CSV table of C-alpha atoms in Angstrom, one decimal:
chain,number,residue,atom,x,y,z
A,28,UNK,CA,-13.8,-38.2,-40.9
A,29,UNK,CA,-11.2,-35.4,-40.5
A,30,UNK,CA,-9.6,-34.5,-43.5
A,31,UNK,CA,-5.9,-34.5,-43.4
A,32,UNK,CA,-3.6,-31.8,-45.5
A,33,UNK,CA,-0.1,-31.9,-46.8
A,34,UNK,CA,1.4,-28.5,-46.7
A,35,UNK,CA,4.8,-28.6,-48.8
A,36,UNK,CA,6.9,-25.4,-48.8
A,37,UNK,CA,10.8,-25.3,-48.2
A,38,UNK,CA,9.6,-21.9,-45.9
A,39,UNK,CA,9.7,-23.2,-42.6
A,40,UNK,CA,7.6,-20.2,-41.0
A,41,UNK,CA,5.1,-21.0,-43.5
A,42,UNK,CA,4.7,-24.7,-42.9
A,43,UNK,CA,4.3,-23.7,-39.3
A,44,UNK,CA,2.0,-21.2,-38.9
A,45,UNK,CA,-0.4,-22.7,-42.1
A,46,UNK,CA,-0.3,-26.0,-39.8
A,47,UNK,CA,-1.2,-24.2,-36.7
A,48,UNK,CA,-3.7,-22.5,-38.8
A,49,UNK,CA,-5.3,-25.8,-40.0
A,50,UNK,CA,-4.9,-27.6,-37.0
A,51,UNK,CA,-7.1,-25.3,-35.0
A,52,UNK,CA,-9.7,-25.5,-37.7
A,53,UNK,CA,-10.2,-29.1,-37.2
A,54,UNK,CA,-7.4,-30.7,-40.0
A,55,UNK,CA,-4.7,-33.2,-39.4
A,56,UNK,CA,-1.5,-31.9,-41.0
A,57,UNK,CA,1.4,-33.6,-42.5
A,58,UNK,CA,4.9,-30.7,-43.6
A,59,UNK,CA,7.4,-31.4,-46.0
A,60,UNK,CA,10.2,-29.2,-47.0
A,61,UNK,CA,10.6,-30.4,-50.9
A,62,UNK,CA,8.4,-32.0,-53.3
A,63,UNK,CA,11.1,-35.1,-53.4
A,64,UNK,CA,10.5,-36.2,-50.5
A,65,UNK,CA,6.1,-35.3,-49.8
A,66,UNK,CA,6.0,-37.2,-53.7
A,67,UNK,CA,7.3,-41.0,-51.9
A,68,UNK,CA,5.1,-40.0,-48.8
A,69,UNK,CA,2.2,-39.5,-50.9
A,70,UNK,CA,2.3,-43.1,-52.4
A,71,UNK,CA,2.9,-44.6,-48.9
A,72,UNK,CA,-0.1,-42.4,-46.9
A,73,UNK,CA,-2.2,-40.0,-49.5
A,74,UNK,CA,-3.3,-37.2,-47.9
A,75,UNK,CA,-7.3,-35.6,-48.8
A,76,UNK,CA,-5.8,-32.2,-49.9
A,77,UNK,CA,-2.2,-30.6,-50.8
A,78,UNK,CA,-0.9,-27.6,-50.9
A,79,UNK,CA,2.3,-27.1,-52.5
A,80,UNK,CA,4.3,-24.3,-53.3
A,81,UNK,CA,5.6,-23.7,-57.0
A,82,UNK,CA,9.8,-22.9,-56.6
A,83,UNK,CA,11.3,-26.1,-54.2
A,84,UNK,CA,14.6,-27.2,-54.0
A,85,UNK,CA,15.0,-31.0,-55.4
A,86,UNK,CA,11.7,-31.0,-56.8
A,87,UNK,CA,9.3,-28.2,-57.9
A,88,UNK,CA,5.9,-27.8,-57.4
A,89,UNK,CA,5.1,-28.4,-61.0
A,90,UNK,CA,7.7,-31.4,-61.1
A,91,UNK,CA,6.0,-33.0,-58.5
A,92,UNK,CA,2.4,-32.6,-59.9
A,93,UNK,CA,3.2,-33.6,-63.3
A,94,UNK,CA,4.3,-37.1,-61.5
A,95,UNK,CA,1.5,-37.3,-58.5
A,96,UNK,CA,-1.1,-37.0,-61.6
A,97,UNK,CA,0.6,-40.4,-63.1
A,98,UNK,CA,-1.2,-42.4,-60.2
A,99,UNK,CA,-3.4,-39.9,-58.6
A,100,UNK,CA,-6.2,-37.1,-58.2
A,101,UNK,CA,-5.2,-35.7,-55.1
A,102,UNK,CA,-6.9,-32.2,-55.1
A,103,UNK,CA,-3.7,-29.7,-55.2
A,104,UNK,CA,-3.8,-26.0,-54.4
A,105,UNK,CA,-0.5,-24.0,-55.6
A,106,UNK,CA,1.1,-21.3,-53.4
A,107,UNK,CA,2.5,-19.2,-56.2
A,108,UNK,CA,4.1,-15.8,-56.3
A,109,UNK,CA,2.2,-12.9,-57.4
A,110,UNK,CA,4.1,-12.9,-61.2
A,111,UNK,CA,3.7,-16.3,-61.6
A,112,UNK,CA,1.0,-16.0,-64.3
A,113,UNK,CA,2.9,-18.6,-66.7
A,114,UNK,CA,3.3,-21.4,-63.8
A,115,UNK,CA,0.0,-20.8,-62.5
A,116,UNK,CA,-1.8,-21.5,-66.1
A,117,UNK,CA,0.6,-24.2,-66.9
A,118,UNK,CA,0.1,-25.7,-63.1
A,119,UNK,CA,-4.5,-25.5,-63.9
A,120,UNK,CA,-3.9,-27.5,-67.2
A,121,UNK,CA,-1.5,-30.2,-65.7
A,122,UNK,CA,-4.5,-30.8,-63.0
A,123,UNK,CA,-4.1,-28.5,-60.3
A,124,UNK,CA,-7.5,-27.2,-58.3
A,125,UNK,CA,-6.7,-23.6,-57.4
A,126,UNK,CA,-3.8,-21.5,-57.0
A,127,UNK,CA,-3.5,-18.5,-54.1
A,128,UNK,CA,-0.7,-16.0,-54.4
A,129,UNK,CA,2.1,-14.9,-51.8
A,130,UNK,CA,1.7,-13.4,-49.1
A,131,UNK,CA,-1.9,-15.1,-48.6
A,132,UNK,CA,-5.0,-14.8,-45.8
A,133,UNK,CA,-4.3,-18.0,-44.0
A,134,UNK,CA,-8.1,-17.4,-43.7
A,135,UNK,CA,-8.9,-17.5,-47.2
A,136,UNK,CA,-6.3,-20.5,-48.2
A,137,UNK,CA,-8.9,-22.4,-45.3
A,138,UNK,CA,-11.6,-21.4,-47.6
A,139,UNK,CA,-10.5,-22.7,-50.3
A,140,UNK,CA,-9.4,-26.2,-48.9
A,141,UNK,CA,-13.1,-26.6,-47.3
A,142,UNK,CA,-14.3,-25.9,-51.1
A,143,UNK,CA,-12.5,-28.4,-52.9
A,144,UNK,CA,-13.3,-30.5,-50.2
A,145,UNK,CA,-16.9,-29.9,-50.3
A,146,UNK,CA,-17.1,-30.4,-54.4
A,147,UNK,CA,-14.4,-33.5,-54.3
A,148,UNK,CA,-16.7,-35.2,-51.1
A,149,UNK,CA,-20.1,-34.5,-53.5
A,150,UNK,CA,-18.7,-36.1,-56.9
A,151,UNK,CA,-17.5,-39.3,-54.9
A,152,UNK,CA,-20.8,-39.3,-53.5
A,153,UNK,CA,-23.0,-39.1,-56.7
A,154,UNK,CA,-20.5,-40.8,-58.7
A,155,UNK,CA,-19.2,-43.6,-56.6
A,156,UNK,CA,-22.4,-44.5,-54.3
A,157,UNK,CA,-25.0,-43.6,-56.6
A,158,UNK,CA,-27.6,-42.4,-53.8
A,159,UNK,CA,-27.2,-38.5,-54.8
A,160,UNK,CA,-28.2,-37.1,-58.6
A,161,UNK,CA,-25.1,-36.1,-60.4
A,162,UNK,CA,-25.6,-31.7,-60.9
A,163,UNK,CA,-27.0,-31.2,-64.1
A,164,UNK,CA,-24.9,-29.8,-66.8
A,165,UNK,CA,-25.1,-26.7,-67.8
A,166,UNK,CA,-25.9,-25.7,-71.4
A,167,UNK,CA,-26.3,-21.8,-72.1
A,168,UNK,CA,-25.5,-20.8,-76.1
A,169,UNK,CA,-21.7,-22.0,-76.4
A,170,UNK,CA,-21.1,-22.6,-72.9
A,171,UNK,CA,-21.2,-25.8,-71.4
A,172,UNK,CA,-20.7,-26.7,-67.9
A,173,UNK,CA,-20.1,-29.7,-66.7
A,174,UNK,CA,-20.2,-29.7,-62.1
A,175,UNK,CA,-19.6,-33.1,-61.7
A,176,UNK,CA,-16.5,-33.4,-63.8
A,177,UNK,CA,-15.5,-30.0,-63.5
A,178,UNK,CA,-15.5,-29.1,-66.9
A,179,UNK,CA,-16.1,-26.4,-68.6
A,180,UNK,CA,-16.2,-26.0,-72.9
A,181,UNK,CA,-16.3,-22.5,-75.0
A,182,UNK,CA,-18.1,-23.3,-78.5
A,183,UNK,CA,-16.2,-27.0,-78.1
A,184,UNK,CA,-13.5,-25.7,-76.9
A,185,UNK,CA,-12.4,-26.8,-73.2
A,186,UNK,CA,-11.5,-23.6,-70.9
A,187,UNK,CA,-9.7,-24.6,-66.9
A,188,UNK,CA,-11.0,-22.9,-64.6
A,189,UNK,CA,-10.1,-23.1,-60.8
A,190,UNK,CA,-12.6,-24.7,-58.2
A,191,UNK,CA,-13.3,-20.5,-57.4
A,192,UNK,CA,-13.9,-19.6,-60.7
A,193,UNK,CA,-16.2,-22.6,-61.5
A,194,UNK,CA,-18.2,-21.5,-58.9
A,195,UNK,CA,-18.7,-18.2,-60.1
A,196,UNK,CA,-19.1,-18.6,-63.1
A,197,UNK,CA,-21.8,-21.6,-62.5
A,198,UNK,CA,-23.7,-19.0,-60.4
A,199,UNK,CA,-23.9,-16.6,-63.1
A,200,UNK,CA,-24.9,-19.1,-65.2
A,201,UNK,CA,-27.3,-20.8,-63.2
A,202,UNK,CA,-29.4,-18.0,-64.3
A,203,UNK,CA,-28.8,-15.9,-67.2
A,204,UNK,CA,-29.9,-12.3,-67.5
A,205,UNK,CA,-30.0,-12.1,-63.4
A,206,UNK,CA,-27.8,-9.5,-62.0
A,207,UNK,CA,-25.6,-11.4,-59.1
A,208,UNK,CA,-24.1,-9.1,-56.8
A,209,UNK,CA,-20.8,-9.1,-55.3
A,210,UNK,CA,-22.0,-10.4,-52.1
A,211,UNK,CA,-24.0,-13.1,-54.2
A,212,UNK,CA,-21.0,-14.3,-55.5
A,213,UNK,CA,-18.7,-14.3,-52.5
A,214,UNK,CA,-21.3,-16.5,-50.8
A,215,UNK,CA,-20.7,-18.7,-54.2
A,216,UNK,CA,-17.5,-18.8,-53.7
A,217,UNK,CA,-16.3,-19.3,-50.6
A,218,UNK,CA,-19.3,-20.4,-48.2
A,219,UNK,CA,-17.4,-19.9,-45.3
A,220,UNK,CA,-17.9,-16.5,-42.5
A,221,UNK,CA,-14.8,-14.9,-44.2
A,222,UNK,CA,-14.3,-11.0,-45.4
A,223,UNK,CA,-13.4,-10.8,-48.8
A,224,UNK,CA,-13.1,-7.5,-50.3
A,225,UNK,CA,-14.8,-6.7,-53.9
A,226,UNK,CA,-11.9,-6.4,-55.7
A,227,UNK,CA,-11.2,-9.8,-55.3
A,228,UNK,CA,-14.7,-10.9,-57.2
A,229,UNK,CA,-13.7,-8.2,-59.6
A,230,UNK,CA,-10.2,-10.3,-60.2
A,231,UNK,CA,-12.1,-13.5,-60.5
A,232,UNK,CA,-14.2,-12.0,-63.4
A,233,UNK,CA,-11.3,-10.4,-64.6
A,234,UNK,CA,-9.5,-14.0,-65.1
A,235,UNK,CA,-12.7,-15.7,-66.3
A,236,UNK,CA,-13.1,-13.5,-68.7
A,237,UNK,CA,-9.4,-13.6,-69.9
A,238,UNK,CA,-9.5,-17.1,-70.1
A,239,UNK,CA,-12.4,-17.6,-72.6
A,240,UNK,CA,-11.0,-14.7,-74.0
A,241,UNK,CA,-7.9,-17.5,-74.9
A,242,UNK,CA,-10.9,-19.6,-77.1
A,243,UNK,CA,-12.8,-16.9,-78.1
A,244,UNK,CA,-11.6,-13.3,-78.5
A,245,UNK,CA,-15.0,-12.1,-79.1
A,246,UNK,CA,-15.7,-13.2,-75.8
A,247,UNK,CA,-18.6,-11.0,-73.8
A,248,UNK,CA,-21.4,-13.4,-71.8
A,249,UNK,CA,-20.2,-11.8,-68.6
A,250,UNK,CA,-21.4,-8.3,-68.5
A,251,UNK,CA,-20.8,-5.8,-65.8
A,252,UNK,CA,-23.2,-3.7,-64.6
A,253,UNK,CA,-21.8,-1.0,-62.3
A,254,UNK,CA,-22.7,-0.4,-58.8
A,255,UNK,CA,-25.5,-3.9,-58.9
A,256,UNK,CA,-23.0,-7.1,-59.8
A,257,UNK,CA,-22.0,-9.0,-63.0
A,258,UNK,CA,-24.5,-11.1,-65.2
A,259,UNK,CA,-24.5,-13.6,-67.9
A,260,UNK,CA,-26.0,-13.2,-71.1
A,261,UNK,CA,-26.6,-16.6,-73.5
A,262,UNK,CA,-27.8,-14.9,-76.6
């Protein structure tokens, strides 16, 4: 079935170009202007993915996911501004998936819908229906890794990653002490034909790192090695 995505932004120009964008890519489309009035339309008619932006009028982003995760799991990507650091950390730990920051590659906010669809269609698969194995979880040293839940634990200790992250960091750790390069982990990561530079791997490890970093300041399973890729070490 086609998948249908709520875009909710008070930015007119984006709500109609991102729509356009999604349309032609096969997606039904619903636009709202403020997260007042997408929050009643999404108990009346759910859509399979939103994407909402942080600052609205009436209602904010994070306003609006606080109450949506009350009675639902709706996968939520955030639009944020590039200093949003704070909202976009506070937004991961109330439930959202990802988060891209503004201006954004229409291209790449497509990529990132199609993988949170792709993981969200393959849990309710293996957990609802039963005819698929669950992925196994991951256990290297004091990481554990949980696909089917999403979850992810530093020495006990639970770390949110996005649905991007997760993936690279599940790739790495698929198979520690194997160099993955960039180019490995884009494929990870996105799945979809789209050009995405290495700097922007670079800024995923970046965050990963940072983020265990929170747990664990001593931190260093993810080891770069220059000019080959990244690896993970579990010793």
């Amino acid at each position: 079935m086609t998948a249908t995505i709520a875009l909710v932004d008070d930015d007119r120009n984006i709500l109609t170009s991102v729509s356009i964008a999604l349309q032609a890519e096969g997606f039904l489309t619903r636009v709202y202007s403020d997260g007042e009035t997408a929050l009643k339309a999404f108990g009346e008619n759910p859509p399979d993915l939103a994407v909402l932006d942080i600052k609205m009028p009436r209602m904010d982003g994070l306003e609006m996911l606080r109450r949506l995760r009350e009675k639902s799991q709706i996968p939520v990507i955030f639009l944020t501004s590039k200093d949003d650091e704070l909202d976009e950390a506070l937004g991961l730990a109330m439930g959202a998936d990802d988060y891209i920051a503004k201006p954004f590659s229409q291209r790449l906010l497509i990529a990132r819908i199609r993988a949170i669809l792709r993981r969200t269609d393959a849990n309710i698969r293996t957990g609802e229906n039963g005819d698929a194995e669950p992925a196994a979880v991951i256990e290297r040293g004091k990481l554990m890794m949980d696909p089917a839940r999403h979850r992810v634990t530093w020495g006990g200790d639970a770390v949110t990653f996005t649905v991007t992250e997760f993936m690279i960091l599940e790739t790495l750790a698929q198979r520690p002490g194997v160099v993955k390069s960039r180019n490995q982990l884009m494929d990870a990561a996105y799945q979809d034909d789209i050009y995405v530079d290495d700097r922007t791997i670079d800024s995923h490890i970046k965050r990963v790192r940072r983020k265990f970093r929170q747990v664990d300041p001593s931190f260093d399973a993810i080891e770069t090695l220059y000019g080959a890729g990244y690896r993970f070490n579990d010793e």
